Tab-separated table of C-alpha atoms in Angstrom:
chain	number	residue	atom	x	y	z
A	1	MET	CA	24.517	9.544	32.748
A	2	GLY	CA	24.114	12.066	29.437
A	3	TRP	CA	22.208	10.541	27.253
A	4	ALA	CA	18.903	8.133	27.251
A	5	THR	CA	18.287	5.499	23.948
A	6	TRP	CA	15.215	5.781	22.429
A	7	ALA	CA	14.258	3.203	20.429
A	8	GLY	CA	18.083	3.289	19.088
A	9	ILE	CA	18.299	6.650	18.796
A	10	GLY	CA	20.840	8.941	20.714
A	11	VAL	CA	18.188	11.910	22.484
A	12	GLY	CA	20.232	14.347	24.608
A	13	SER	CA	19.260	14.490	28.225
A	14	SER	CA	20.757	16.749	30.398
A	15	ARG	CA	21.666	16.145	34.403
A	16	THR	CA	18.640	17.954	35.599
A	17	ASP	CA	16.350	15.689	33.352
A	18	VAL	CA	17.523	12.648	34.753
A	19	LEU	CA	17.803	14.095	38.305
A	20	THR	CA	14.081	15.006	37.720
A	21	SER	CA	13.168	11.260	36.324
A	22	GLY	CA	15.110	10.559	39.283
A	23	GLN	CA	13.006	12.006	41.779
A	24	THR	CA	9.846	11.545	40.016
A	25	LEU	CA	10.463	7.764	39.649
A	26	ALA	CA	11.379	7.809	43.935
A	27	ARG	CA	8.161	9.550	44.101
A	28	ASP	CA	5.441	7.145	42.367
A	29	ARG	CA	6.972	3.927	43.844
A	30	SER	CA	6.105	5.726	47.554
A	31	LEU	CA	2.774	6.674	46.065
A	32	GLU	CA	1.967	3.345	44.047
A	33	GLY	CA	-0.055	0.408	46.055
A	34	TYR	CA	-3.361	-1.264	45.540
A	35	GLN	CA	-5.486	0.569	45.582
A	36	PRO	CA	-9.134	-1.587	46.067
A	37	GLN	CA	-11.577	1.312	45.141
A	38	PHE	CA	-10.722	1.809	42.325
A	39	ASP	CA	-11.375	-2.444	42.030
A	40	GLY	CA	-15.231	-0.991	43.123
A	41	LEU	CA	-15.187	1.780	40.061
A	42	ARG	CA	-15.135	-0.804	37.855
A	43	ALA	CA	-17.707	-3.017	39.297
A	44	LEU	CA	-19.580	-0.826	38.749
A	45	ALA	CA	-18.962	0.562	35.617
A	46	VAL	CA	-19.244	-3.320	34.032
A	47	LEU	CA	-22.647	-3.695	36.277
A	48	THR	CA	-24.346	-0.839	34.167
A	49	VAL	CA	-23.439	-1.810	30.919
A	50	MET	CA	-24.811	-5.570	32.287
A	51	VAL	CA	-27.849	-3.752	33.423
A	52	ASP	CA	-28.278	-2.409	30.356
A	53	HIS	CA	-28.119	-4.629	28.210
A	54	PHE	CA	-30.133	-7.409	29.806
A	55	SER	CA	-32.856	-4.852	30.143
A	56	ALA	CA	-32.678	-2.987	27.281
A	57	ASP	CA	-36.298	-4.520	25.856
A	58	VAL	CA	-38.154	-3.002	29.091
A	59	PRO	CA	-39.005	0.425	28.437
A	60	ASN	CA	-38.115	2.281	31.645
A	61	PHE	CA	-36.757	-0.822	33.709
A	62	PRO	CA	-34.693	-0.116	36.164
A	63	LEU	CA	-34.355	3.443	35.237
A	64	PRO	CA	-35.778	5.751	33.332
A	65	ASP	CA	-34.799	5.863	29.513
A	66	TRP	CA	-33.238	8.696	29.475
A	67	ILE	CA	-30.294	7.384	31.592
A	68	HIS	CA	-28.434	5.739	29.758
A	69	LEU	CA	-26.187	3.601	31.996
A	70	GLY	CA	-24.668	1.533	29.630
A	71	ALA	CA	-22.850	4.695	27.726
A	72	THR	CA	-22.071	6.206	30.999
A	73	GLY	CA	-20.208	2.663	32.290
A	74	VAL	CA	-18.353	2.484	29.196
A	75	ARG	CA	-17.039	5.864	29.411
A	76	LEU	CA	-15.807	5.058	32.934
A	77	PHE	CA	-14.206	2.462	31.676
A	78	LEU	CA	-12.381	4.528	28.838
A	79	VAL	CA	-11.468	7.269	31.425
A	80	LEU	CA	-9.889	4.662	33.895
A	81	SER	CA	-8.079	2.893	30.899
A	82	GLY	CA	-6.093	6.303	29.538
A	83	TYR	CA	-5.416	7.371	33.419
A	84	PHE	CA	-3.938	3.361	34.250
A	85	ILE	CA	-1.717	2.993	31.130
A	86	THR	CA	-0.392	6.257	30.769
A	87	ALA	CA	0.628	6.393	34.546
A	88	SER	CA	2.043	2.661	33.557
A	89	LEU	CA	4.270	4.131	30.545
A	90	ARG	CA	5.120	7.181	32.765
A	91	ARG	CA	6.713	5.150	35.434
A	92	ALA	CA	8.500	3.364	32.000
A	93	ARG	CA	9.615	6.520	30.812
A	94	ASP	CA	11.076	7.455	34.095
A	95	ARG	CA	12.855	4.478	33.952
A	96	MET	CA	14.279	4.801	30.369
A	97	ASP	CA	15.466	8.492	31.293
A	98	ALA	CA	17.155	7.160	34.209
A	99	GLY	CA	18.875	4.234	31.922
A	100	GLU	CA	17.329	0.876	33.319
A	101	LEU	CA	15.000	0.326	30.461
A	102	SER	CA	15.179	0.953	26.359
A	103	ALA	CA	11.993	1.649	24.750
A	104	GLY	CA	12.203	-0.956	22.214
A	105	LYS	CA	12.423	-3.559	25.431
A	106	THR	CA	9.305	-1.556	27.008
A	107	MET	CA	7.659	-1.035	24.126
A	108	ALA	CA	7.763	-5.003	23.171
A	109	ALA	CA	6.699	-6.010	26.779
A	110	PHE	CA	3.721	-3.152	26.510
A	111	TYR	CA	1.985	-4.961	23.274
A	112	TRP	CA	2.871	-8.528	24.645
A	113	ARG	CA	1.483	-7.669	28.416
A	114	ARG	CA	-1.298	-6.506	26.756
A	115	PHE	CA	-1.849	-9.073	24.247
A	116	LEU	CA	-1.881	-11.487	27.040
A	117	ARG	CA	-4.288	-9.535	29.450
A	118	ILE	CA	-7.216	-9.061	26.724
A	119	GLY	CA	-6.582	-11.738	24.464
A	120	PRO	CA	-6.575	-15.240	26.439
A	121	ALA	CA	-10.193	-14.221	27.562
A	122	TYR	CA	-11.518	-12.795	24.487
A	123	LEU	CA	-10.446	-15.860	22.143
A	124	VAL	CA	-12.515	-18.043	24.445
A	125	PHE	CA	-15.447	-15.905	23.827
A	126	ALA	CA	-14.983	-16.150	19.959
A	127	ALA	CA	-14.481	-19.959	19.715
A	128	ILE	CA	-17.444	-20.718	22.295
A	129	ALA	CA	-19.594	-17.937	19.874
A	130	LEU	CA	-18.460	-19.598	16.784
A	131	LEU	CA	-19.159	-23.201	17.924
A	132	LEU	CA	-22.509	-22.485	19.109
A	133	ASP	CA	-23.086	-20.237	16.038
A	134	LEU	CA	-24.565	-17.335	18.135
A	135	GLY	CA	-25.576	-14.241	15.966
A	136	ALA	CA	-23.486	-12.833	13.229
A	137	ILE	CA	-19.830	-13.928	14.772
A	138	ARG	CA	-19.749	-16.899	11.988
A	139	HIS	CA	-20.596	-13.914	8.827
A	140	ASN	CA	-18.104	-12.055	11.050
A	141	TRP	CA	-15.236	-14.336	12.633
A	142	ALA	CA	-12.416	-11.877	10.363
A	143	TRP	CA	-13.609	-8.511	12.040
A	144	VAL	CA	-13.314	-10.366	15.338
A	145	PHE	CA	-10.157	-12.088	15.016
A	146	THR	CA	-8.648	-8.753	13.814
A	147	GLY	CA	-9.897	-6.860	16.807
A	148	THR	CA	-11.609	-4.553	14.011
A	149	VAL	CA	-15.646	-5.041	15.435
A	150	ASN	CA	-15.845	-1.287	15.638
A	151	TRP	CA	-15.000	-1.208	12.190
A	152	LEU	CA	-17.521	-3.479	10.764
A	153	ILE	CA	-20.598	-1.738	13.130
A	154	ALA	CA	-19.965	1.530	11.625
A	155	TRP	CA	-19.365	0.139	8.223
A	156	ASN	CA	-22.971	-1.618	8.062
A	157	ASP	CA	-24.501	0.949	10.698
A	158	GLN	CA	-26.075	-1.753	13.263
A	159	TRP	CA	-25.426	-3.753	15.721
A	160	PRO	CA	-24.524	-7.329	15.545
A	161	LEU	CA	-26.053	-10.162	17.250
A	162	ALA	CA	-23.326	-11.089	19.966
A	163	ILE	CA	-20.573	-9.383	18.701
A	164	SER	CA	-21.341	-5.790	19.343
A	165	HIS	CA	-20.314	-5.396	22.630
A	166	LEU	CA	-16.711	-5.679	21.609
A	167	TRP	CA	-16.841	-2.504	20.017
A	168	SER	CA	-15.086	-0.587	22.963
A	169	ILE	CA	-12.352	-3.409	23.683
A	170	CYS	CA	-11.320	-2.721	20.277
A	171	VAL	CA	-11.144	0.806	20.468
A	172	GLN	CA	-9.121	0.680	23.460
A	173	GLU	CA	-6.466	-1.977	21.325
A	174	GLN	CA	-6.740	0.307	18.566
A	175	PHE	CA	-5.411	3.358	20.923
A	176	TYR	CA	-2.908	1.365	22.664
A	177	LEU	CA	-1.318	0.326	19.129
A	178	PHE	CA	-0.211	4.336	18.868
A	179	TRP	CA	-0.122	5.519	22.669
A	180	PRO	CA	2.950	4.274	23.617
A	181	LEU	CA	4.924	5.625	20.950
A	182	LEU	CA	3.047	9.466	22.348
A	183	ILE	CA	4.062	8.932	25.670
A	184	LEU	CA	7.503	6.992	25.405
A	185	LEU	CA	9.338	8.672	22.565
A	186	VAL	CA	7.788	12.293	22.816
A	187	PRO	CA	10.294	15.148	24.285
A	188	ARG	CA	8.574	15.817	27.899
A	189	LYS	CA	8.307	19.207	27.625
A	190	TRP	CA	5.868	18.589	24.450
A	191	MET	CA	4.261	15.477	26.242
A	192	LEU	CA	0.816	17.534	28.199
A	193	SER	CA	0.391	19.216	25.502
A	194	ALA	CA	0.215	16.083	22.815
A	195	ILE	CA	-1.944	14.810	25.517
A	196	ILE	CA	-4.423	17.721	25.211
A	197	ALA	CA	-4.523	17.875	21.306
A	198	VAL	CA	-5.028	13.937	21.034
A	199	ALA	CA	-8.510	15.266	23.071
A	200	PHE	CA	-9.328	18.393	21.225
A	201	ALA	CA	-8.847	16.142	17.748
A	202	GLY	CA	-12.027	13.566	19.918
A	203	VAL	CA	-13.900	16.018	19.522
A	204	ALA	CA	-12.915	17.449	16.491
A	205	PHE	CA	-13.569	14.381	14.569
A	206	ARG	CA	-17.207	14.623	16.125
A	207	ILE	CA	-17.910	17.746	15.123
A	208	GLY	CA	-16.948	16.779	11.579
A	209	CYS	CA	-19.331	14.224	11.994
A	210	VAL	CA	-22.142	16.429	12.677
A	211	ILE	CA	-21.395	18.616	9.979
A	212	PHE	CA	-21.373	16.354	7.683
A	213	SER	CA	-24.082	13.888	8.651
A	214	VAL	CA	-22.064	11.101	9.425
A	215	PRO	CA	-23.983	7.997	11.158
A	216	ILE	CA	-24.587	8.212	15.007
A	217	ILE	CA	-23.210	4.845	15.324
A	218	ALA	CA	-20.076	6.018	13.407
A	219	ARG	CA	-19.321	8.687	15.662
A	220	TRP	CA	-19.542	6.274	19.027
A	221	VAL	CA	-17.755	3.281	17.268
A	222	LEU	CA	-14.975	4.402	16.187
A	223	PRO	CA	-12.039	5.061	17.825
A	224	PHE	CA	-11.834	8.916	16.804
A	225	GLY	CA	-15.075	9.458	18.995
A	226	SER	CA	-13.666	7.964	21.823
A	227	LEU	CA	-9.928	10.056	22.081
A	228	ASP	CA	-11.337	12.879	24.686
A	229	SER	CA	-12.324	10.386	27.099
A	230	LEU	CA	-9.036	8.452	26.315
A	231	ALA	CA	-6.543	11.600	26.204
A	232	ALA	CA	-8.806	13.331	29.511
A	233	GLY	CA	-7.514	9.879	31.520
A	234	ALA	CA	-4.504	9.984	29.992
A	235	ALA	CA	-3.915	13.397	31.398
A	236	LEU	CA	-4.594	12.493	34.771
A	237	GLY	CA	-2.015	9.822	34.389
A	238	TRP	CA	0.603	11.636	33.057
A	239	CYS	CA	0.066	14.617	35.909
A	240	GLY	CA	0.031	12.308	38.992
A	241	GLY	CA	-3.134	13.995	39.318
A	242	ARG	CA	-4.896	13.426	42.787
A	243	LEU	CA	-7.368	14.850	44.990
A	244	ARG	CA	-7.830	14.675	48.601
A	245	ALA	CA	-10.266	14.770	51.218
A	246	SER	CA	-11.531	18.588	51.648
A	247	ARG	CA	-14.031	20.468	53.143
A	248	GLY	CA	-15.402	21.675	50.122
A	249	GLY	CA	-15.502	18.217	48.794
A	250	TRP	CA	-19.234	18.428	48.229
A	251	VAL	CA	-18.592	21.376	45.487
A	252	LEU	CA	-16.529	18.542	43.249
A	253	ALA	CA	-19.252	16.353	43.821
A	254	TRP	CA	-22.019	18.603	42.790
A	255	LEU	CA	-20.656	19.811	40.230
A	256	CYS	CA	-19.876	16.090	38.601
A	257	LEU	CA	-23.379	14.988	39.504
A	258	SER	CA	-23.924	18.465	37.220
A	259	MET	CA	-21.511	17.637	34.412
A	260	LEU	CA	-23.818	14.226	34.030
A	261	THR	CA	-26.807	15.531	34.698
A	262	VAL	CA	-26.114	18.088	31.401
A	263	ALA	CA	-24.649	15.368	29.488
A	264	ALA	CA	-27.233	13.003	30.249
A	265	VAL	CA	-30.083	15.905	28.826
A	266	LEU	CA	-27.540	16.185	25.489
A	267	ARG	CA	-27.854	12.732	24.541
A	268	ASN	CA	-31.139	13.130	24.620
A	269	GLY	CA	-31.638	15.615	22.733
A	270	ASP	CA	-30.677	15.837	19.051
A	271	PRO	CA	-27.367	14.469	17.462
A	272	THR	CA	-27.268	16.269	14.699
A	273	LYS	CA	-26.879	18.935	16.685
A	274	LEU	CA	-23.385	20.416	17.457
A	275	LYS	CA	-24.061	21.158	21.421
A	276	SER	CA	-24.543	16.885	20.704
A	277	VAL	CA	-20.917	17.058	20.718
A	278	LEU	CA	-20.398	17.927	24.536
A	279	VAL	CA	-21.803	14.544	25.994
A	280	GLU	CA	-18.402	13.007	26.255
A	281	PRO	CA	-16.243	15.439	27.275
A	282	LEU	CA	-18.821	16.612	29.816
A	283	GLU	CA	-18.625	12.999	31.160
A	284	ALA	CA	-14.980	12.061	30.939
A	285	GLY	CA	-14.621	15.321	32.954
A	286	ALA	CA	-16.685	13.926	35.642
A	287	PHE	CA	-15.146	10.831	35.747
A	288	VAL	CA	-11.435	12.576	35.706
A	289	ILE	CA	-12.598	14.046	39.010
A	290	LEU	CA	-13.996	11.046	40.500
A	291	VAL	CA	-10.928	8.952	39.076
A	292	ALA	CA	-7.967	11.928	40.968
A	293	ARG	CA	-10.477	11.358	43.956
A	294	THR	CA	-10.170	7.397	43.807
A	295	ALA	CA	-6.506	7.498	43.938
A	296	THR	CA	-6.005	9.313	46.861
A	297	GLY	CA	-8.305	6.867	48.229
A	298	PHE	CA	-12.621	7.839	49.830
A	299	ASP	CA	-13.154	8.116	53.247
A	300	GLY	CA	-16.275	7.122	55.103
A	301	ASN	CA	-19.679	5.455	53.612
A	302	ILE	CA	-18.239	6.077	50.443
A	303	ALA	CA	-15.032	4.204	51.024
A	304	ARG	CA	-16.999	1.758	52.700
A	305	PHE	CA	-19.025	1.249	49.568
A	306	LEU	CA	-16.407	1.030	46.768
A	307	SER	CA	-13.661	-0.784	49.138
A	308	ASN	CA	-16.664	-3.960	49.928
A	309	ALA	CA	-15.601	-7.350	49.319
A	310	GLY	CA	-18.278	-7.806	46.928
A	311	LEU	CA	-17.628	-5.058	44.583
A	312	VAL	CA	-14.034	-4.990	45.259
A	313	PHE	CA	-14.326	-9.096	43.460
A	314	ALA	CA	-16.725	-7.876	40.812
A	315	GLY	CA	-14.268	-5.112	39.831
A	316	ARG	CA	-11.533	-7.760	39.863
A	317	ILE	CA	-13.259	-10.144	37.473
A	318	SER	CA	-14.480	-7.038	35.170
A	319	TYR	CA	-13.262	-7.782	32.055
A	320	GLY	CA	-14.846	-11.727	32.090
A	321	LEU	CA	-18.171	-9.786	33.116
A	322	TYR	CA	-17.910	-7.498	30.802
A	323	ILE	CA	-16.461	-10.341	27.608
A	324	TYR	CA	-19.320	-13.658	28.832
A	325	HIS	CA	-22.240	-11.175	29.479
A	326	ILE	CA	-23.843	-11.114	26.176
A	327	LEU	CA	-22.969	-14.592	25.309
A	328	VAL	CA	-24.207	-15.929	29.055
A	329	ALA	CA	-27.775	-14.111	27.820
A	330	MET	CA	-27.976	-15.552	24.672
A	331	VAL	CA	-27.088	-19.307	25.671
A	332	VAL	CA	-29.682	-19.056	28.569
A	333	ASN	CA	-31.892	-17.618	26.455
A	334	ARG	CA	-31.742	-20.337	23.618
A	335	TRP	CA	-31.377	-23.452	26.268
A	336	LEU	CA	-33.491	-22.471	29.346
A	337	PRO	CA	-36.502	-24.920	29.661
A	338	SER	CA	-40.137	-23.866	28.563
A	339	GLN	CA	-41.140	-24.668	32.232
A	340	MET	CA	-38.131	-22.164	33.571
A	341	ARG	CA	-38.568	-19.547	30.922
A	342	PHE	CA	-40.630	-17.301	33.164
A	343	LEU	CA	-37.031	-16.973	35.000
A	344	ILE	CA	-36.134	-14.758	32.076
A	345	THR	CA	-39.350	-13.144	31.144
A	346	ILE	CA	-39.868	-11.291	34.001
A	347	PRO	CA	-37.372	-7.921	34.089
A	348	SER	CA	-35.969	-8.205	37.735
A	349	LEU	CA	-35.685	-11.926	37.638
A	350	ARG	CA	-33.598	-11.758	34.507
A	351	LEU	CA	-31.801	-9.674	35.812
A	352	VAL	CA	-30.623	-11.642	38.740
A	353	VAL	CA	-30.695	-14.978	36.631
A	354	PHE	CA	-28.155	-13.498	33.861
A	355	GLY	CA	-26.369	-11.739	36.470
A	356	ILE	CA	-25.769	-14.626	38.720
A	357	VAL	CA	-24.740	-17.104	35.763
A	358	THR	CA	-22.323	-14.421	34.028
A	359	LEU	CA	-20.521	-13.553	37.830
A	360	PHE	CA	-19.957	-17.535	37.786
A	361	VAL	CA	-18.848	-17.542	33.970
A	362	ALA	CA	-16.541	-14.756	34.605
A	363	ALA	CA	-15.253	-16.063	38.257
A	364	LEU	CA	-14.084	-19.415	36.613
A	365	SER	CA	-12.430	-17.923	33.923
A	366	TRP	CA	-10.557	-15.433	36.251
A	367	ARG	CA	-9.639	-18.430	37.954
A	368	LEU	CA	-8.379	-20.936	35.590
A	369	LEU	CA	-7.388	-19.232	33.013
A	370	GLU	CA	-6.596	-15.010	33.430
A	371	GLN	CA	-4.880	-15.308	36.944
A	372	PRO	CA	-2.351	-18.181	35.500
A	373	ILE	CA	-1.602	-16.506	32.322
A	374	ASN	CA	-1.072	-12.970	34.518
A	375	ARG	CA	1.560	-14.746	36.400
A	376	LEU	CA	3.407	-15.836	32.950
A	377	ARG	CA	3.445	-12.053	31.614
A	378	ALA	CA	4.788	-11.370	35.002
A	379	GLU	CA	7.848	-14.184	34.508
A	380	LYS	CA	8.161	-13.004	30.875
A	381	THR	CA	8.159	-9.067	31.837
A	382	ARG	CA	10.891	-10.062	34.597
A	383	GLN	CA	12.630	-12.216	32.267
A	384	ALA	CA	12.504	-9.450	29.482
A	385	LEU	CA	13.009	-5.939	31.623
A	386	GLY	CA	15.220	-7.645	34.285
A	387	PRO	CA	14.431	-6.835	38.180
A	388	ILE	CA	11.393	-4.376	38.459
A	389	PRO	CA	11.586	-2.249	41.392
A	390	ASP	CA	8.278	-2.227	44.097
A	391	GLY	CA	6.581	-4.242	41.255
A	392	SER	CA	5.942	-1.220	38.857
A	393	TRP	CA	4.500	-3.319	36.238
A	394	GLU	CA	3.750	-5.980	38.240
A	395	PRO	CA	-0.353	-7.230	37.138
A	396	LYS	CA	-2.662	-7.781	40.010
A	397	GLY	CA	-3.820	-11.425	40.782
A	398	VAL	CA	0.252	-12.242	41.375
A	399	THR	CA	0.880	-13.284	45.285
A	400	ARG	CA	3.740	-12.444	46.799
A	401	SER	CA	4.323	-16.474	47.476
A	402	SER	CA	5.151	-16.658	43.696
A	403	ARG	CA	8.197	-13.721	44.131
A	404	ALA	CA	6.002	-11.153	41.855
A	405	PRO	CA	5.601	-7.727	43.436
A	406	ARG	CA	1.666	-7.026	43.826
A	407	LEU	CA	0.092	-3.926	42.040
A	408	GLY	CA	-3.316	-3.768	41.348
A	409	ASN	CA	-4.531	-0.978	39.644
A	410	GLU	CA	-1.893	0.375	36.633
A	411	LEU	CA	-2.256	-1.550	33.205
A	412	GLY	CA	-5.633	-0.461	32.171
A	413	ALA	CA	-9.393	-0.652	32.834
A	414	TRP	CA	-8.900	-4.198	32.884
A	415	SER	CA	-5.670	-4.497	34.619
């Protein structure tokens, strides 16, 4: 096997490369498996965003304003997304190099799967918001349905009601448009350098924004400003990095906490200063360490916490929690009877009410919409790519009884 076919173009590959690819693939198969602690991380990320949004108009509740829960949660999502997507594409690349797949089929399957994972709940949210005429969606429906809400926000330099939270989903989907081309087509010897270059491009973009006084919102929502976070997770996913338990674990914990603290201080500083561009790399660096440790699995109390059934379930439906939580808040605020409005005027009760209703809506969406579509995309993947070794491409939520191998955490921040 001396040739691997990429997009119909023959690319030379030595026997050593093929053997290495086969060894890597075998190692990945032995390491793959559902890690519930990742769902715990997803849950923590989405819950911080929800708490931040549901209490935005209450100063210093539930934490001091200098702690930006929502921003930190989104950063964790971006790192997780880069990690899982790149790990999945790397496994596909290994199968390509071993002659099991072609680049064309792999990319077609990738884009189709991403649409089936993100699109249905996104479109349901948009349809309901349009039907109820919530916020600014009727004036900006074209931006919503083309997945470019982040560009709308940057253009107008303001957050449109009902749809502003879609910016991070749009950023990830725009990233996914070109990322498979890099991971599947760039020669392996240049891959890590290319990923690092993408990360530096994100930092360079924010430096340019500071120098040329680009509005702060644009720095945050345009896809270029998230490249370093996505690439940080991607570098870990490409290298298969894992951190095992050791006596020096407290040093890493202290390092992560220190990086997050410095990032929080810088975020509350002057955004026109160049040092403000370090916020995202510091957070991304801390979360790369956290993700690498989670890949191995925590022990003790941390393991029990991240693997808690309630937290794992919230992580499983985290995409629905994110996509619907603003919708829930606006609908409840509009239709709640006046005699019951104390439930949303008291901050602590508001968190409980909005949280419970969002959980119910997201669970319903998961059960009736997302799980059936997961089964569909699993079947379509088998038809397109043939037998799949050890479930390398199978989504979570498809059981053995349906003859779809189950694998948990590999298709993105929301898999």
